[in-house]
PDB file of C-alpha atoms in Angstrom:
ATOM      1  CA  MET A   1      13.709   1.474 -34.178  1.00 59.00           C
ATOM      2  CA  PRO A   2      11.211   2.116 -31.375  1.00 77.00           C
ATOM      3  CA  GLY A   3      10.014  -0.830 -29.308  1.00 86.00           C
ATOM      4  CA  THR A   4       6.528  -1.819 -28.312  1.00 89.00           C
ATOM      5  CA  PRO A   5       4.797   0.876 -26.237  1.00 87.00           C
ATOM      6  CA  VAL A   6       4.411  -0.074 -22.589  1.00 82.00           C
ATOM      7  CA  LYS A   7       1.720   1.256 -20.281  1.00 81.00           C
ATOM      8  CA  VAL A   8       3.107   2.446 -16.975  1.00 77.00           C
ATOM      9  CA  PHE A   9       0.787   2.713 -13.978  1.00 80.00           C
ATOM     10  CA  ASN A  10       1.213   4.622 -10.767  1.00 85.00           C
ATOM     11  CA  PHE A  11      -1.108   4.983  -7.816  1.00 89.00           C
ATOM     12  CA  ASP A  12      -2.503   7.693  -5.577  1.00 93.00           C
ATOM     13  CA  TYR A  13      -2.938   6.625  -1.967  1.00 93.00           C
ATOM     14  CA  THR A  14      -5.241   8.670   0.270  1.00 95.00           C
ATOM     15  CA  LEU A  15      -5.047   8.300   4.036  1.00 94.00           C
ATOM     16  CA  VAL A  16      -7.834   9.574   6.315  1.00 94.00           C
ATOM     17  CA  LYS A  17      -6.979  10.578   9.900  1.00 94.00           C
ATOM     18  CA  LYS A  18      -9.956  10.400  12.286  1.00 93.00           C
ATOM     19  CA  ASP A  19     -10.513  10.824  16.007  1.00 91.00           C
ATOM     20  CA  LYS A  20     -10.743   7.358  17.552  1.00 89.00           C
ATOM     21  CA  THR A  21     -13.611   8.306  19.862  1.00 91.00           C
ATOM     22  CA  THR A  22     -15.780  10.629  17.792  1.00 92.00           C
ATOM     23  CA  GLY A  23     -14.818   9.620  14.260  1.00 91.00           C
ATOM     24  CA  ALA A  24     -14.316  13.297  13.371  1.00 93.00           C
ATOM     25  CA  ALA A  25     -11.769  14.128  10.668  1.00 93.00           C
ATOM     26  CA  LEU A  26      -8.502  15.503  12.081  1.00 94.00           C
ATOM     27  CA  GLU A  27      -6.764  18.366  10.310  1.00 94.00           C
ATOM     28  CA  GLY A  28      -3.057  19.075  10.726  1.00 95.00           C
ATOM     29  CA  ALA A  29      -1.554  15.608  11.329  1.00 95.00           C
ATOM     30  CA  LYS A  30       1.807  15.325   9.560  1.00 96.00           C
ATOM     31  CA  PHE A  31       3.142  12.236   7.833  1.00 96.00           C
ATOM     32  CA  ALA A  32       6.300  11.063   6.067  1.00 97.00           C
ATOM     33  CA  ILE A  33       6.625   8.164   3.629  1.00 96.00           C
ATOM     34  CA  LYS A  34       9.470   5.667   3.117  1.00 96.00           C
ATOM     35  CA  ASN A  35      10.126   3.274   0.266  1.00 95.00           C
ATOM     36  CA  ALA A  36      10.991  -0.440   0.624  1.00 95.00           C
ATOM     37  CA  ASP A  37      14.669   0.480   1.084  1.00 96.00           C
ATOM     38  CA  GLY A  38      13.804   2.600   4.138  1.00 96.00           C
ATOM     39  CA  LYS A  39      14.559   5.904   2.368  1.00 97.00           C
ATOM     40  CA  TYR A  40      12.293   8.870   3.081  1.00 97.00           C
ATOM     41  CA  LEU A  41      10.624  10.374   0.037  1.00 97.00           C
ATOM     42  CA  ALA A  42       9.454  13.807  -1.066  1.00 97.00           C
ATOM     43  CA  TYR A  43       7.155  14.672  -3.958  1.00 97.00           C
ATOM     44  CA  THR A  44       8.316  17.608  -6.065  1.00 95.00           C
ATOM     45  CA  ARG A  45       7.395  19.265  -9.341  1.00 92.00           C
ATOM     46  CA  ASP A  46       9.843  20.387 -11.997  1.00 91.00           C
ATOM     47  CA  GLN A  47       9.640  23.707 -13.865  1.00 92.00           C
ATOM     48  CA  ASP A  48       7.163  22.169 -16.349  1.00 93.00           C
ATOM     49  CA  GLY A  49       4.839  21.054 -13.543  1.00 91.00           C
ATOM     50  CA  ASN A  50       5.657  17.350 -13.839  1.00 92.00           C
ATOM     51  CA  GLY A  51       5.640  15.593 -10.477  1.00 93.00           C
ATOM     52  CA  LYS A  52       8.261  13.113  -9.327  1.00 93.00           C
ATOM     53  CA  TRP A  53       9.411  11.400  -6.148  1.00 96.00           C
ATOM     54  CA  ILE A  54      12.914  12.046  -4.813  1.00 96.00           C
ATOM     55  CA  THR A  55      14.748  10.407  -1.905  1.00 97.00           C
ATOM     56  CA  LEU A  56      15.773  12.429   1.128  1.00 97.00           C
ATOM     57  CA  ASP A  57      18.988  12.009   3.102  1.00 96.00           C
ATOM     58  CA  THR A  58      17.222  12.120   6.476  1.00 96.00           C
ATOM     59  CA  LYS A  59      13.785  11.873   8.056  1.00 96.00           C
ATOM     60  CA  PRO A  60      11.980  15.167   7.435  1.00 97.00           C
ATOM     61  CA  ALA A  61      11.301  17.382  10.448  1.00 96.00           C
ATOM     62  CA  ALA A  62       7.639  18.188  11.086  1.00 94.00           C
ATOM     63  CA  ASP A  63       8.224  21.814  10.031  1.00 94.00           C
ATOM     64  CA  ALA A  64      10.119  20.889   6.842  1.00 95.00           C
ATOM     65  CA  THR A  65       8.849  22.058   3.471  1.00 92.00           C
ATOM     66  CA  SER A  66       9.862  18.856   1.674  1.00 95.00           C
ATOM     67  CA  GLY A  67       8.769  15.309   2.509  1.00 97.00           C
ATOM     68  CA  VAL A  68       5.963  16.281   4.930  1.00 97.00           C
ATOM     69  CA  PHE A  69       2.349  15.517   4.045  1.00 97.00           C
ATOM     70  CA  THR A  70      -0.339  17.217   6.158  1.00 96.00           C
ATOM     71  CA  THR A  71      -4.008  16.293   6.526  1.00 95.00           C
ATOM     72  CA  GLY A  72      -6.534  18.879   5.366  1.00 95.00           C
ATOM     73  CA  LYS A  73      -9.855  19.900   6.924  1.00 95.00           C
ATOM     74  CA  ASN A  74     -11.394  16.630   5.746  1.00 95.00           C
ATOM     75  CA  GLY A  75      -8.653  14.655   7.553  1.00 94.00           C
ATOM     76  CA  GLN A  76      -7.237  13.430   4.252  1.00 95.00           C
ATOM     77  CA  VAL A  77      -3.719  13.420   2.907  1.00 95.00           C
ATOM     78  CA  THR A  78      -2.824  12.013  -0.514  1.00 96.00           C
ATOM     79  CA  PHE A  79       0.453  10.472  -1.625  1.00 96.00           C
ATOM     80  CA  PRO A  80       0.310  10.967  -5.421  1.00 95.00           C
ATOM     81  CA  ALA A  81       1.730   8.906  -8.278  1.00 93.00           C
ATOM     82  CA  LEU A  82       3.304   6.080  -6.276  1.00 93.00           C
ATOM     83  CA  ASP A  83       5.036   3.380  -8.282  1.00 91.00           C
ATOM     84  CA  GLU A  84       4.161  -0.223  -7.546  1.00 88.00           C
ATOM     85  CA  GLY A  85       5.993  -1.353  -4.414  1.00 91.00           C
ATOM     86  CA  LYS A  86       6.051  -1.367  -0.641  1.00 93.00           C
ATOM     87  CA  TYR A  87       5.864   1.869   1.380  1.00 94.00           C
ATOM     88  CA  THR A  88       5.725   2.820   5.041  1.00 95.00           C
ATOM     89  CA  ILE A  89       3.776   5.897   6.144  1.00 95.00           C
ATOM     90  CA  GLU A  90       4.744   7.375   9.524  1.00 95.00           C
ATOM     91  CA  GLU A  91       2.910   9.998  11.528  1.00 94.00           C
ATOM     92  CA  ILE A  92       5.697  12.409  12.439  1.00 95.00           C
ATOM     93  CA  ALA A  93       3.581  15.021  14.259  1.00 94.00           C
ATOM     94  CA  ALA A  94       0.105  14.839  15.728  1.00 87.00           C
ATOM     95  CA  ARG A  95      -2.210  17.673  14.904  1.00 78.00           C
ATOM     96  CA  THR A  96      -1.935  20.799  17.002  1.00 64.00           C
ATOM     97  CA  ALA A  97      -5.243  21.258  18.779  1.00 55.00           C
ATOM     98  CA  THR A  98      -6.379  24.718  19.764  1.00 44.00           C
ATOM     99  CA  SER A  99      -9.420  23.913  21.841  1.00 39.00           C
ATOM    100  CA  THR A 100     -11.336  26.450  23.870  1.00 36.00           C
ATOM    101  CA  TRP A 101     -13.229  25.122  26.862  1.00 41.00           C
ATOM    102  CA  VAL A 102     -16.290  26.969  28.104  1.00 40.00           C
ATOM    103  CA  CYS A 103     -17.794  26.216  31.478  1.00 40.00           C
ATOM    104  CA  SER A 104     -21.447  27.186  31.641  1.00 39.00           C
ATOM    105  CA  SER A 105     -23.295  27.765  34.911  1.00 40.00           C
ATOM    106  CA  ALA A 106     -25.340  24.594  34.336  1.00 42.00           C
ATOM    107  CA  SER A 107     -22.224  22.440  34.233  1.00 38.00           C
ATOM    108  CA  ARG A 108     -20.938  23.964  37.493  1.00 40.00           C
ATOM    109  CA  SER A 109     -24.065  23.170  39.486  1.00 39.00           C
ATOM    110  CA  ARG A 110     -23.905  20.439  42.103  1.00 42.00           C
ATOM    111  CA  PRO A 111     -25.375  17.070  41.171  1.00 40.00           C
ATOM    112  CA  THR A 112     -28.532  16.036  42.999  1.00 43.00           C
ATOM    113  CA  SER A 113     -27.153  12.569  43.724  1.00 44.00           C
ATOM    114  CA  PRO A 114     -23.583  11.630  44.576  1.00 45.00           C
ATOM    115  CA  ALA A 115     -21.466  10.262  41.769  1.00 44.00           C
ATOM    116  CA  PRO A 116     -20.542   6.577  42.088  1.00 45.00           C
ATOM    117  CA  ALA A 117     -17.099   5.934  43.512  1.00 43.00           C
ATOM    118  CA  ARG A 118     -14.470   4.587  41.139  1.00 44.00           C
ATOM    119  CA  THR A 119     -12.642   1.520  42.324  1.00 42.00           C
ATOM    120  CA  ARG A 120      -9.721   1.904  39.956  1.00 42.00           C
ATOM    121  CA  PRO A 121      -8.159   4.856  38.126  1.00 42.00           C
ATOM    122  CA  ARG A 122      -8.809   5.421  34.455  1.00 43.00           C
ATOM    123  CA  ASN A 123      -5.751   5.562  32.273  1.00 42.00           C
ATOM    124  CA  ARG A 124      -7.061   7.330  29.200  1.00 41.00           C
ATOM    125  CA  PRO A 125      -5.048   9.645  27.002  1.00 39.00           C
ATOM    126  CA  THR A 126      -6.156  13.257  26.996  1.00 36.00           C
ATOM    127  CA  ARG A 127      -6.771  15.341  23.875  1.00 38.00           C
ATOM    128  CA  SER A 128      -3.288  16.765  24.056  1.00 35.00           C
ATOM    129  CA  THR A 129      -1.602  13.349  24.174  1.00 35.00           C
ATOM    130  CA  PRO A 130      -0.032  12.739  20.759  1.00 38.00           C
ATOM    131  CA  MET A 131      -0.619   9.393  19.124  1.00 40.00           C
ATOM    132  CA  ALA A 132       2.272   6.977  19.496  1.00 40.00           C
ATOM    133  CA  SER A 133       4.472   6.690  16.446  1.00 42.00           C
ATOM    134  CA  ALA A 134       2.087   5.106  13.993  1.00 45.00           C
ATOM    135  CA  ALA A 135       3.229   3.363  10.886  1.00 50.00           C
ATOM    136  CA  ILE A 136       1.128   2.101   8.015  1.00 53.00           C
ATOM    137  CA  VAL A 137       2.798  -0.386   5.728  1.00 54.00           C
ATOM    138  CA  GLY A 138       1.268  -1.147   2.374  1.00 54.00           C
ATOM    139  CA  ASP A 139       2.078  -3.145  -0.692  1.00 52.00           C
ATOM    140  CA  TRP A 140       0.679  -1.405  -3.778  1.00 49.00           C
ATOM    141  CA  SER A 141      -0.095  -3.528  -6.811  1.00 46.00           C
ATOM    142  CA  PRO A 142      -1.771  -2.871 -10.180  1.00 43.00           C
ATOM    143  CA  THR A 143      -5.099  -4.170  -8.836  1.00 42.00           C
ATOM    144  CA  GLN A 144      -5.344  -1.311  -6.314  1.00 45.00           C
ATOM    145  CA  HIS A 145      -6.021   2.348  -7.097  1.00 45.00           C
ATOM    146  CA  ARG A 146      -5.049   2.105 -10.751  1.00 43.00           C
ATOM    147  CA  ARG A 147      -4.283   5.379 -12.491  1.00 44.00           C
ATOM    148  CA  SER A 148      -2.806   5.759 -15.933  1.00 42.00           C
TER     149      SER A 148
END
């Protein structure tokens, strides 16, 4: 005899990666996700197209095909169909920038007044400096991002 039907909810979580200075969306950052037990997860689809989460034996490498989630042109990456619980999202590889710098004749001209002297060095990361290992920890509950 069948029991009472139970509604089961899962949640999509979308992360947006932006440049700290300009606020521009960053494409190509790679992330991995862990469950509350510290196990890395991968999202796969079976032959019928049904998605499911599986645990991985090790942390996925940035070039792995399973367990790596990469931001798109809009800087977004989505972790679909998460069950209620606690997860940790780690950035495992910063985006690979392919910037081209052009120096125009106007920017090479000499300034008309001397630049002010700096009294102390600036310690700012450059564009090629990857972000330190970032982790986002969240506790997903039925009141957030409900999807049936």
